[in-house]
Amino acid sequence: MWFARPVTSSDADLSSIQTPALIVDRSRMDTNIQRTEDRCAALGVRYRPHLKTAKSIDVSRLIPSATSHGITVSTVKEAEYFASHGVSDILYAVGVTPDKLGRIAAIGEGGTTVRLSIDSAAAMEALREAELGVIFDALVEIDSGEHRSGLLPDDAAIVALARALNGGPGTRFNGVYTHGGHAYEARSADEIVAIAEDERASVVHAAACCEEAGVPCEIVSVGSTPTLVHASHLDGVTEARAGVCVFHDLYQVALGCCAVEDVAATVLATVIGHQPAHGTVLVDAGGMALSKDRSTRSLGPEGDCGYGLVADLSGDVMEGLKVEEAYQEHGLVRGPGADAERLPLGSRVRILPNHACMTAAAYASYHVVEGTSVVASWPRVNEWV
Ligand SMILES: Cc1ncc(COP(=O)(O)O)c(C=O)c1O
């Protein structure tokens, strides 16, 4: 009988849990967290972890700054969840829709500060028109070059918005923030250093304009994993938000943010078949279990990791093996030694993801491992409502 048995508390190891499963390596994650805390301390900024990657109070509790300073989230559901677990300061770093303002107000009534993201007069007016009898805290979002959202650093609307938010009614201006997400398009460390400087300079400039206009700017916030890792300095910035650095992934390896041995989140999969004529080993982790994120394809044939690199149960990469194709529930592993001798039916592997945030989103919980022993199960807060 080769298939997995259900896990029990007495035999909880990686050979006994149902696959596919999301695994987090506790010691790798602890190291990643400590490195990020140390990096922020060295740069003289506070760390406001973005918990859109981990979506877990158990992970949050292991990040000292999450408790002492605050966190960032990407959904109102995350904000509700973390507030219900006692997190007292939350930046919701996505534009809010008016129909969600009642939920935001309810979180605030429970004693948690939720800081909203505003980049237009219309968005600010929506806070006023909500007439919920609360004061909404808000940061103005700056576009430091990604061109996803926010106002360009020289836009006069920044000061106008800051002044209007500061003057109320129903609103309070907290500061400015930006996300240097265009660092993901960079192809060298020098390019990321330059983008990190653009990211820093954009918010420091916007904050100075607000201060000159007499509007105090308490928070000056930057953040992405690549820019935090590569920034040469963060003078004038008060806090950095990075999220994926807690787990890291293959794209972060490619950007020089970590080593492959630092990747803490993997997918446990079982070999379910072979196609010797095609050099294929089939695993039970396809697009649903790994995500169809193919971001490493943009790195060219040398850097392309397919849908993920294959590692053994200890998390050590098996040279040359990657998931080259992903159907809904089938993953097709190819590469030197992709055969039944090396990977017999029923054997198990761990797959390192291209993009940890996307891969983790498919799972309701983590199996936390020390070595190959499963030591805990941590729930995640997925979805939106
Ligand atoms: C607004 C904002 N801040 C911070 C981050 C964290 O960046 P990373 O995932 O590179 O750690 C993100 C990621 O998308 C983001 O959108």
mmCIF file of C-alpha atoms and ligand atoms in Angstrom:
data_model
loop_
_atom_site.group_PDB
_atom_site.id
_atom_site.type_symbol
_atom_site.label_atom_id
_atom_site.label_comp_id
_atom_site.label_asym_id
_atom_site.label_seq_id
_atom_site.Cartn_x
_atom_site.Cartn_y
_atom_site.Cartn_z
ATOM 1 C CA MET A 1 0.000 0.000 0.000
ATOM 2 C CA TRP A 2 1.854 3.098 -1.169
ATOM 3 C CA PHE A 3 -0.560 5.899 -0.569
ATOM 4 C CA ALA A 4 -0.455 8.275 2.386
ATOM 5 C CA ARG A 5 -2.137 7.476 5.667
ATOM 6 C CA PRO A 6 -4.042 10.220 7.506
ATOM 7 C CA VAL A 7 -1.856 12.096 9.988
ATOM 8 C CA THR A 8 -2.191 11.388 13.705
ATOM 9 C CA SER A 9 -0.423 13.130 16.536
ATOM 10 C CA SER A 10 1.838 10.135 17.125
ATOM 11 C CA ASP A 11 3.193 9.781 13.591
ATOM 12 C CA ALA A 12 3.140 13.342 12.328
ATOM 13 C CA ASP A 13 5.905 13.538 9.788
ATOM 14 C CA LEU A 14 6.099 14.382 6.116
ATOM 15 C CA SER A 15 5.529 10.797 5.041
ATOM 16 C CA SER A 16 2.152 10.625 6.715
ATOM 17 C CA ILE A 17 0.150 13.717 5.788
ATOM 18 C CA GLN A 18 -2.223 13.928 2.849
ATOM 19 C CA THR A 19 -0.861 15.637 -0.238
ATOM 20 C CA PRO A 20 -0.733 18.188 -1.699
ATOM 21 C CA ALA A 21 -0.019 20.120 1.486
ATOM 22 C CA LEU A 22 1.534 23.475 2.327
ATOM 23 C CA ILE A 23 4.659 23.110 4.433
ATOM 24 C CA VAL A 24 6.521 25.814 6.314
ATOM 25 C CA ASP A 25 9.997 25.158 7.619
ATOM 26 C CA ARG A 26 10.053 26.724 11.078
ATOM 27 C CA SER A 27 13.774 27.265 11.354
ATOM 28 C CA ARG A 28 14.112 28.810 7.870
ATOM 29 C CA MET A 29 11.182 31.112 8.596
ATOM 30 C CA ASP A 30 12.601 32.167 11.984
ATOM 31 C CA THR A 31 15.898 33.032 10.280
ATOM 32 C CA ASN A 32 14.117 35.024 7.554
ATOM 33 C CA ILE A 33 12.129 36.983 10.160
ATOM 34 C CA GLN A 34 15.212 37.770 12.233
ATOM 35 C CA ARG A 35 17.107 38.913 9.133
ATOM 36 C CA THR A 36 14.279 41.268 8.199
ATOM 37 C CA GLU A 37 14.042 42.684 11.724
ATOM 38 C CA ASP A 38 17.827 43.175 11.754
ATOM 39 C CA ARG A 39 17.778 44.785 8.314
ATOM 40 C CA CYS A 40 15.141 47.317 9.375
ATOM 41 C CA ALA A 41 17.035 48.059 12.587
ATOM 42 C CA ALA A 42 20.258 48.599 10.608
ATOM 43 C CA LEU A 43 18.438 50.984 8.253
ATOM 44 C CA GLY A 44 16.920 52.875 11.201
ATOM 45 C CA VAL A 45 13.281 52.180 10.324
ATOM 46 C CA ARG A 46 10.460 50.301 11.968
ATOM 47 C CA TYR A 47 9.241 47.090 10.398
ATOM 48 C CA ARG A 48 5.547 46.865 9.497
ATOM 49 C CA PRO A 49 5.306 43.322 8.067
ATOM 50 C CA HIS A 50 2.915 42.785 5.168
ATOM 51 C CA LEU A 51 0.904 39.756 6.241
ATOM 52 C CA LYS A 52 -0.748 39.222 2.853
ATOM 53 C CA THR A 53 1.804 36.448 2.316
ATOM 54 C CA ALA A 54 1.503 34.604 5.628
ATOM 55 C CA LYS A 55 -2.154 35.434 6.447
ATOM 56 C CA SER A 56 -1.590 33.800 9.812
ATOM 57 C CA ILE A 57 -1.708 35.073 13.392
ATOM 58 C CA ASP A 58 0.760 32.339 14.360
ATOM 59 C CA VAL A 59 3.321 33.761 11.933
ATOM 60 C CA SER A 60 2.501 37.317 13.013
ATOM 61 C CA ARG A 61 3.200 36.426 16.658
ATOM 62 C CA LEU A 62 6.724 35.348 15.700
ATOM 63 C CA ILE A 63 7.489 38.790 14.227
ATOM 64 C CA PRO A 64 8.316 41.088 17.153
ATOM 65 C CA SER A 65 7.547 44.252 15.148
ATOM 66 C CA ALA A 66 4.049 43.049 14.278
ATOM 67 C CA THR A 67 3.155 43.349 17.947
ATOM 68 C CA SER A 68 5.292 46.331 18.916
ATOM 69 C CA HIS A 69 4.637 48.451 15.809
ATOM 70 C CA GLY A 70 1.875 47.135 13.552
ATOM 71 C CA ILE A 71 1.167 45.242 10.363
ATOM 72 C CA THR A 72 0.070 45.701 6.759
ATOM 73 C CA VAL A 73 -2.794 43.763 5.165
ATOM 74 C CA SER A 74 -4.293 43.416 1.703
ATOM 75 C CA THR A 75 -7.914 42.516 2.500
ATOM 76 C CA VAL A 76 -10.521 43.700 4.986
ATOM 77 C CA LYS A 77 -10.919 40.085 6.063
ATOM 78 C CA GLU A 78 -7.243 40.008 7.072
ATOM 79 C CA ALA A 79 -7.768 43.260 8.995
ATOM 80 C CA GLU A 80 -10.780 41.780 10.834
ATOM 81 C CA TYR A 81 -8.906 38.559 11.580
ATOM 82 C CA PHE A 82 -5.715 40.166 12.892
ATOM 83 C CA ALA A 83 -7.683 42.748 14.915
ATOM 84 C CA SER A 84 -9.733 39.949 16.482
ATOM 85 C CA HIS A 85 -6.418 38.418 17.587
ATOM 86 C CA GLY A 86 -5.297 41.650 19.257
ATOM 87 C CA VAL A 87 -3.193 43.387 16.589
ATOM 88 C CA SER A 88 -3.708 47.058 17.346
ATOM 89 C CA ASP A 89 -2.291 48.930 14.325
ATOM 90 C CA ILE A 90 -3.121 47.878 10.761
ATOM 91 C CA LEU A 91 -2.394 49.533 7.421
ATOM 92 C CA TYR A 92 -4.854 48.317 4.779
ATOM 93 C CA ALA A 93 -2.665 49.021 1.740
ATOM 94 C CA VAL A 94 -5.276 48.643 -1.016
ATOM 95 C CA GLY A 95 -7.899 51.213 -2.022
ATOM 96 C CA VAL A 96 -11.082 50.698 0.009
ATOM 97 C CA THR A 97 -14.512 50.423 -1.598
ATOM 98 C CA PRO A 98 -17.280 52.428 0.115
ATOM 99 C CA ASP A 99 -19.321 49.304 0.908
ATOM 100 C CA LYS A 100 -16.486 48.029 3.130
ATOM 101 C CA LEU A 101 -16.294 51.152 5.286
ATOM 102 C CA GLY A 102 -18.827 49.771 7.774
ATOM 103 C CA ARG A 103 -16.496 46.811 8.390
ATOM 104 C CA ILE A 104 -13.526 49.160 8.807
ATOM 105 C CA ALA A 105 -15.493 51.278 11.292
ATOM 106 C CA ALA A 106 -16.454 48.151 13.256
ATOM 107 C CA ILE A 107 -12.785 47.107 13.556
ATOM 108 C CA GLY A 108 -11.967 50.594 14.824
ATOM 109 C CA GLU A 109 -14.725 50.394 17.434
ATOM 110 C CA GLY A 110 -12.991 47.300 18.794
ATOM 111 C CA GLY A 111 -9.921 49.440 19.571
ATOM 112 C CA THR A 112 -7.704 48.701 16.556
ATOM 113 C CA THR A 113 -6.416 51.541 14.400
ATOM 114 C CA VAL A 114 -6.997 50.769 10.719
ATOM 115 C CA ARG A 115 -5.146 53.079 8.348
ATOM 116 C CA LEU A 116 -6.639 53.414 4.868
ATOM 117 C CA SER A 117 -4.997 54.152 1.517
ATOM 118 C CA ILE A 118 -6.189 57.213 -0.415
ATOM 119 C CA ASP A 119 -4.989 58.494 -3.793
ATOM 120 C CA SER A 120 -7.873 60.637 -5.054
ATOM 121 C CA ALA A 121 -10.327 63.275 -3.881
ATOM 122 C CA ALA A 122 -13.178 60.911 -4.809
ATOM 123 C CA ALA A 123 -11.804 58.200 -2.491
ATOM 124 C CA MET A 124 -11.499 60.753 0.321
ATOM 125 C CA GLU A 125 -15.053 62.014 -0.271
ATOM 126 C CA ALA A 126 -16.304 58.437 0.100
ATOM 127 C CA LEU A 127 -14.897 58.386 3.643
ATOM 128 C CA ARG A 128 -16.825 61.593 4.427
ATOM 129 C CA GLU A 129 -20.034 60.462 2.787
ATOM 130 C CA ALA A 130 -20.054 57.196 4.751
ATOM 131 C CA GLU A 131 -21.398 59.182 7.743
ATOM 132 C CA LEU A 132 -20.567 56.386 10.150
ATOM 133 C CA GLY A 133 -19.739 58.690 13.048
ATOM 134 C CA VAL A 134 -16.088 57.582 13.145
ATOM 135 C CA ILE A 135 -12.797 59.186 12.148
ATOM 136 C CA PHE A 136 -10.993 57.309 9.360
ATOM 137 C CA ASP A 137 -7.181 57.324 9.523
ATOM 138 C CA ALA A 138 -5.616 57.532 6.078
ATOM 139 C CA LEU A 139 -2.284 57.647 4.262
ATOM 140 C CA VAL A 140 -1.870 59.155 0.813
ATOM 141 C CA GLU A 141 -0.383 56.627 -1.601
ATOM 142 C CA ILE A 142 2.538 57.766 -3.757
ATOM 143 C CA ASP A 143 3.470 56.187 -7.102
ATOM 144 C CA SER A 144 7.259 55.800 -6.951
ATOM 145 C CA GLY A 145 7.490 54.213 -10.413
ATOM 146 C CA GLU A 146 5.418 51.037 -10.439
ATOM 147 C CA HIS A 147 2.433 52.928 -11.935
ATOM 148 C CA ARG A 148 -0.062 50.602 -10.294
ATOM 149 C CA SER A 149 -1.743 53.135 -8.011
ATOM 150 C CA GLY A 150 -0.942 56.329 -6.119
ATOM 151 C CA LEU A 151 -0.022 59.891 -7.055
ATOM 152 C CA LEU A 152 3.290 60.880 -8.626
ATOM 153 C CA PRO A 153 5.581 62.490 -6.014
ATOM 154 C CA ASP A 154 5.321 65.990 -7.519
ATOM 155 C CA ASP A 155 1.537 65.978 -7.908
ATOM 156 C CA ALA A 156 0.033 68.989 -6.121
ATOM 157 C CA ALA A 157 -2.937 66.767 -5.254
ATOM 158 C CA ILE A 158 -0.816 65.095 -2.540
ATOM 159 C CA VAL A 159 -0.677 68.208 -0.374
ATOM 160 C CA ALA A 160 -4.293 69.071 -1.199
ATOM 161 C CA LEU A 161 -5.401 65.608 -0.080
ATOM 162 C CA ALA A 162 -3.200 65.650 3.020
ATOM 163 C CA ARG A 163 -4.602 69.054 4.003
ATOM 164 C CA ALA A 164 -8.194 67.976 3.386
ATOM 165 C CA LEU A 165 -7.778 64.689 5.269
ATOM 166 C CA ASN A 166 -6.105 66.539 8.122
ATOM 167 C CA GLY A 167 -8.915 69.045 8.351
ATOM 168 C CA GLY A 168 -11.639 66.397 8.671
ATOM 169 C CA PRO A 169 -14.558 65.996 9.179
ATOM 170 C CA GLY A 170 -14.408 62.242 9.646
ATOM 171 C CA THR A 171 -10.810 61.858 8.465
ATOM 172 C CA ARG A 172 -7.265 62.126 9.834
ATOM 173 C CA PHE A 173 -4.063 62.330 7.757
ATOM 174 C CA ASN A 174 -1.399 59.871 8.960
ATOM 175 C CA GLY A 175 1.305 60.184 6.304
ATOM 176 C CA VAL A 176 2.449 58.851 2.946
ATOM 177 C CA TYR A 177 3.390 55.425 1.643
ATOM 178 C CA THR A 178 4.605 53.746 -1.521
ATOM 179 C CA HIS A 179 5.423 50.254 -2.828
ATOM 180 C CA GLY A 180 8.431 49.895 -5.103
ATOM 181 C CA GLY A 181 6.905 46.919 -6.859
ATOM 182 C CA HIS A 182 8.723 47.725 -10.111
ATOM 183 C CA ALA A 183 11.794 46.226 -8.417
ATOM 184 C CA TYR A 184 10.336 42.896 -9.578
ATOM 185 C CA GLU A 185 11.119 43.911 -13.166
ATOM 186 C CA ALA A 186 14.797 44.635 -12.362
ATOM 187 C CA ARG A 187 17.466 42.343 -13.729
ATOM 188 C CA SER A 188 20.447 43.378 -11.615
ATOM 189 C CA ALA A 189 21.202 44.329 -8.021
ATOM 190 C CA ASP A 190 22.247 47.814 -9.194
ATOM 191 C CA GLU A 191 18.838 48.336 -10.767
ATOM 192 C CA ILE A 192 17.109 47.368 -7.517
ATOM 193 C CA VAL A 193 19.362 49.716 -5.542
ATOM 194 C CA ALA A 194 18.278 52.544 -7.893
ATOM 195 C CA ILE A 195 14.595 51.621 -7.592
ATOM 196 C CA ALA A 196 14.915 51.481 -3.784
ATOM 197 C CA GLU A 197 16.321 55.006 -3.890
ATOM 198 C CA ASP A 198 13.422 56.206 -6.113
ATOM 199 C CA GLU A 199 11.018 54.559 -3.687
ATOM 200 C CA ARG A 200 12.653 56.296 -0.690
ATOM 201 C CA ALA A 201 13.047 59.679 -2.352
ATOM 202 C CA SER A 202 9.439 59.752 -3.592
ATOM 203 C CA VAL A 203 7.868 59.480 -0.143
ATOM 204 C CA VAL A 204 10.462 61.648 1.588
ATOM 205 C CA HIS A 205 9.792 64.368 -1.000
ATOM 206 C CA ALA A 206 6.005 64.035 -0.653
ATOM 207 C CA ALA A 207 6.297 64.138 3.146
ATOM 208 C CA ALA A 208 8.483 67.285 2.974
ATOM 209 C CA CYS A 209 5.879 69.014 0.753
ATOM 210 C CA CYS A 210 3.152 68.201 3.290
ATOM 211 C CA GLU A 211 5.258 69.432 6.211
ATOM 212 C CA GLU A 212 6.129 72.654 4.320
ATOM 213 C CA ALA A 213 2.409 73.212 3.806
ATOM 214 C CA GLY A 214 1.920 72.884 7.556
ATOM 215 C CA VAL A 215 0.488 69.352 7.531
ATOM 216 C CA PRO A 216 2.356 67.025 9.927
ATOM 217 C CA CYS A 217 3.380 63.748 8.265
ATOM 218 C CA GLU A 218 3.834 61.127 10.989
ATOM 219 C CA ILE A 219 4.327 58.034 8.779
ATOM 220 C CA VAL A 220 6.701 57.857 5.811
ATOM 221 C CA SER A 221 6.418 54.265 4.623
ATOM 222 C CA VAL A 222 8.159 52.240 1.902
ATOM 223 C CA GLY A 223 8.239 48.582 1.200
ATOM 224 C CA SER A 224 8.861 45.552 -0.879
ATOM 225 C CA THR A 225 11.199 42.676 -0.157
ATOM 226 C CA PRO A 226 13.679 43.434 -2.984
ATOM 227 C CA THR A 227 13.956 47.145 -2.168
ATOM 228 C CA LEU A 228 14.316 46.494 1.566
ATOM 229 C CA VAL A 229 17.070 43.961 0.965
ATOM 230 C CA HIS A 230 18.949 46.139 -1.549
ATOM 231 C CA ALA A 231 18.386 49.735 -0.307
ATOM 232 C CA SER A 232 21.609 51.611 0.364
ATOM 233 C CA HIS A 233 19.890 53.795 2.999
ATOM 234 C CA LEU A 234 16.395 54.818 4.082
ATOM 235 C CA ASP A 235 17.033 58.320 5.398
ATOM 236 C CA GLY A 236 13.790 60.183 6.077
ATOM 237 C CA VAL A 237 11.685 57.011 6.068
ATOM 238 C CA THR A 238 9.929 55.897 9.274
ATOM 239 C CA GLU A 239 8.905 52.329 8.392
ATOM 240 C CA ALA A 240 9.331 49.542 5.844
ATOM 241 C CA ARG A 241 6.756 46.987 4.797
ATOM 242 C CA ALA A 242 7.918 43.678 3.357
ATOM 243 C CA GLY A 243 5.983 40.440 3.338
ATOM 244 C CA VAL A 244 7.234 37.653 1.155
ATOM 245 C CA CYS A 245 10.629 37.805 2.927
ATOM 246 C CA VAL A 246 9.122 35.753 5.752
ATOM 247 C CA PHE A 247 8.974 32.714 3.425
ATOM 248 C CA HIS A 248 10.917 33.802 0.331
ATOM 249 C CA ASP A 249 10.512 31.956 -2.991
ATOM 250 C CA LEU A 250 12.313 31.254 -6.259
ATOM 251 C CA TYR A 251 11.716 34.741 -7.618
ATOM 252 C CA GLN A 252 13.358 36.231 -4.519
ATOM 253 C CA VAL A 253 16.308 33.903 -5.082
ATOM 254 C CA ALA A 254 16.580 35.249 -8.636
ATOM 255 C CA LEU A 255 16.480 38.851 -7.368
ATOM 256 C CA GLY A 256 19.353 38.151 -4.986
ATOM 257 C CA CYS A 257 17.181 38.609 -1.889
ATOM 258 C CA CYS A 258 17.949 35.181 -0.450
ATOM 259 C CA ALA A 259 19.545 31.816 -1.159
ATOM 260 C CA VAL A 260 17.556 28.822 -2.329
ATOM 261 C CA GLU A 261 18.207 27.286 1.125
ATOM 262 C CA ASP A 262 16.188 30.143 2.678
ATOM 263 C CA VAL A 263 12.916 29.245 0.938
ATOM 264 C CA ALA A 264 10.673 28.309 3.867
ATOM 265 C CA ALA A 265 7.325 27.558 2.188
ATOM 266 C CA THR A 266 7.053 24.486 -0.019
ATOM 267 C CA VAL A 267 4.353 22.175 -1.336
ATOM 268 C CA LEU A 268 4.508 18.536 -0.305
ATOM 269 C CA ALA A 269 3.518 16.259 -3.206
ATOM 270 C CA THR A 270 3.387 12.523 -3.923
ATOM 271 C CA VAL A 271 4.510 10.729 -7.079
ATOM 272 C CA ILE A 272 1.389 9.347 -8.771
ATOM 273 C CA GLY A 273 2.780 7.975 -12.030
ATOM 274 C CA HIS A 274 5.467 7.878 -14.717
ATOM 275 C CA GLN A 275 5.662 8.327 -18.468
ATOM 276 C CA PRO A 276 9.117 6.865 -19.194
ATOM 277 C CA ALA A 277 8.768 7.548 -22.925
ATOM 278 C CA HIS A 278 8.528 11.253 -22.161
ATOM 279 C CA GLY A 279 10.923 11.410 -19.221
ATOM 280 C CA THR A 280 8.056 12.460 -16.969
ATOM 281 C CA VAL A 281 7.310 11.836 -13.327
ATOM 282 C CA LEU A 282 3.773 12.814 -12.350
ATOM 283 C CA VAL A 283 3.020 14.357 -8.957
ATOM 284 C CA ASP A 284 -0.302 15.228 -7.341
ATOM 285 C CA ALA A 285 0.487 18.955 -7.303
ATOM 286 C CA GLY A 286 -0.608 20.819 -10.418
ATOM 287 C CA GLY A 287 -1.771 24.360 -11.079
ATOM 288 C CA MET A 288 -4.267 24.368 -8.194
ATOM 289 C CA ALA A 289 -1.636 23.315 -5.654
ATOM 290 C CA LEU A 290 1.321 25.319 -6.968
ATOM 291 C CA SER A 291 -0.482 28.222 -8.678
ATOM 292 C CA LYS A 292 0.102 28.996 -12.323
ATOM 293 C CA ASP A 293 2.534 31.781 -11.469
ATOM 294 C CA ARG A 294 5.301 31.529 -14.064
ATOM 295 C CA SER A 295 7.209 34.632 -13.022
ATOM 296 C CA THR A 296 10.629 32.954 -13.320
ATOM 297 C CA ARG A 297 9.987 32.436 -17.058
ATOM 298 C CA SER A 298 10.861 36.111 -17.530
ATOM 299 C CA LEU A 299 14.412 35.269 -16.378
ATOM 300 C CA GLY A 300 15.132 33.297 -19.568
ATOM 301 C CA PRO A 301 15.979 29.606 -19.986
ATOM 302 C CA GLU A 302 18.709 29.690 -17.313
ATOM 303 C CA GLY A 303 16.492 31.134 -14.601
ATOM 304 C CA ASP A 304 13.185 29.523 -15.582
ATOM 305 C CA CYS A 305 12.051 27.229 -12.733
ATOM 306 C CA GLY A 306 8.896 26.037 -14.498
ATOM 307 C CA TYR A 307 6.107 25.788 -11.907
ATOM 308 C CA GLY A 308 8.629 25.071 -9.154
ATOM 309 C CA LEU A 309 11.858 23.290 -8.283
ATOM 310 C CA VAL A 310 11.735 19.794 -6.806
ATOM 311 C CA ALA A 311 13.361 19.134 -3.445
ATOM 312 C CA ASP A 312 13.630 16.067 -1.233
ATOM 313 C CA LEU A 313 11.741 15.695 2.037
ATOM 314 C CA SER A 314 14.411 17.666 3.905
ATOM 315 C CA GLY A 315 13.903 20.587 1.543
ATOM 316 C CA ASP A 316 17.200 20.126 -0.329
ATOM 317 C CA VAL A 317 16.797 20.834 -4.050
ATOM 318 C CA MET A 318 17.162 17.739 -6.273
ATOM 319 C CA GLU A 319 19.546 18.984 -8.927
ATOM 320 C CA GLY A 320 17.896 19.593 -12.302
ATOM 321 C CA LEU A 321 14.333 18.527 -11.428
ATOM 322 C CA LYS A 322 11.476 20.965 -11.950
ATOM 323 C CA VAL A 323 7.730 20.921 -12.549
ATOM 324 C CA GLU A 324 7.664 21.719 -16.248
ATOM 325 C CA GLU A 325 3.945 21.422 -16.862
ATOM 326 C CA ALA A 326 0.945 21.920 -14.610
ATOM 327 C CA TYR A 327 -2.561 20.658 -15.291
ATOM 328 C CA GLN A 328 -5.298 21.275 -12.743
ATOM 329 C CA GLU A 329 -4.198 18.436 -10.425
ATOM 330 C CA HIS A 330 -1.219 16.903 -12.279
ATOM 331 C CA GLY A 331 2.296 18.279 -12.124
ATOM 332 C CA LEU A 332 4.777 16.938 -14.695
ATOM 333 C CA VAL A 333 8.317 16.743 -13.310
ATOM 334 C CA ARG A 334 11.145 16.525 -15.809
ATOM 335 C CA GLY A 335 14.912 16.788 -15.774
ATOM 336 C CA PRO A 336 17.932 14.514 -15.334
ATOM 337 C CA GLY A 337 16.913 11.535 -13.208
ATOM 338 C CA ALA A 338 13.173 12.099 -13.512
ATOM 339 C CA ASP A 339 12.418 8.389 -13.442
ATOM 340 C CA ALA A 340 10.916 5.633 -11.338
ATOM 341 C CA GLU A 341 14.282 4.667 -9.923
ATOM 342 C CA ARG A 342 14.917 8.049 -8.362
ATOM 343 C CA LEU A 343 11.267 8.905 -7.713
ATOM 344 C CA PRO A 344 9.260 5.676 -7.324
ATOM 345 C CA LEU A 345 5.466 5.588 -7.174
ATOM 346 C CA GLY A 346 4.325 6.880 -3.778
ATOM 347 C CA SER A 347 7.554 8.684 -2.991
ATOM 348 C CA ARG A 348 7.299 12.263 -1.780
ATOM 349 C CA VAL A 349 8.914 15.519 -2.753
ATOM 350 C CA ARG A 350 8.702 19.152 -1.733
ATOM 351 C CA ILE A 351 8.254 21.768 -4.434
ATOM 352 C CA LEU A 352 9.718 25.252 -4.038
ATOM 353 C CA PRO A 353 7.283 27.834 -5.476
ATOM 354 C CA ASN A 354 7.960 30.706 -7.868
ATOM 355 C CA HIS A 355 5.764 33.048 -5.842
ATOM 356 C CA ALA A 356 4.963 32.044 -2.259
ATOM 357 C CA CYS A 357 1.989 34.429 -1.890
ATOM 358 C CA MET A 358 0.144 32.890 -4.830
ATOM 359 C CA THR A 359 0.955 29.279 -3.935
ATOM 360 C CA ALA A 360 0.002 29.620 -0.274
ATOM 361 C CA ALA A 361 -3.380 31.117 -1.263
ATOM 362 C CA ALA A 362 -4.687 27.658 -2.204
ATOM 363 C CA TYR A 363 -4.336 26.281 1.324
ATOM 364 C CA ALA A 364 -6.446 26.658 4.454
ATOM 365 C CA SER A 365 -3.493 25.950 6.739
ATOM 366 C CA TYR A 366 0.236 25.300 7.096
ATOM 367 C CA HIS A 367 1.920 22.144 8.308
ATOM 368 C CA VAL A 368 4.855 23.513 10.274
ATOM 369 C CA VAL A 369 7.933 21.303 10.201
ATOM 370 C CA GLU A 370 11.174 21.049 12.091
ATOM 371 C CA GLY A 371 13.336 18.822 9.930
ATOM 372 C CA THR A 372 10.769 16.376 8.609
ATOM 373 C CA SER A 373 8.635 16.290 11.775
ATOM 374 C CA VAL A 374 5.320 18.098 11.689
ATOM 375 C CA VAL A 375 5.207 20.148 14.883
ATOM 376 C CA ALA A 376 2.136 22.341 14.373
ATOM 377 C CA SER A 377 -0.750 23.231 12.113
ATOM 378 C CA TRP A 378 -1.490 26.938 11.606
ATOM 379 C CA PRO A 379 -4.656 28.230 9.928
ATOM 380 C CA ARG A 380 -4.592 30.941 7.228
ATOM 381 C CA VAL A 381 -7.147 33.664 6.589
ATOM 382 C CA ASN A 382 -7.962 33.276 2.891
ATOM 383 C CA GLU A 383 -10.624 34.921 0.707
ATOM 384 C CA TRP A 384 -12.311 38.307 1.178
ATOM 385 C CA VAL A 385 -15.492 38.014 3.215
HETATM 386 C C1 LIG B 1 1.455 48.050 -0.809
HETATM 387 C C2 LIG B 1 2.423 46.934 -0.595
HETATM 388 N N1 LIG B 1 3.321 47.029 0.389
HETATM 389 C C3 LIG B 1 4.220 46.054 0.638
HETATM 390 C C4 LIG B 1 4.242 44.901 -0.131
HETATM 391 C C5 LIG B 1 5.210 43.808 0.223
HETATM 392 O O1 LIG B 1 6.099 43.533 -0.791
HETATM 393 P P1 LIG B 1 6.825 42.098 -0.926
HETATM 394 O O2 LIG B 1 5.776 41.131 -1.313
HETATM 395 O O3 LIG B 1 7.850 42.348 -1.994
HETATM 396 O O4 LIG B 1 7.425 41.795 0.393
HETATM 397 C C6 LIG B 1 3.310 44.772 -1.185
HETATM 398 C C7 LIG B 1 3.306 43.585 -2.042
HETATM 399 O O5 LIG B 1 2.578 43.467 -2.992
HETATM 400 C C8 LIG B 1 2.386 45.814 -1.413
HETATM 401 O O6 LIG B 1 1.469 45.741 -2.395
#
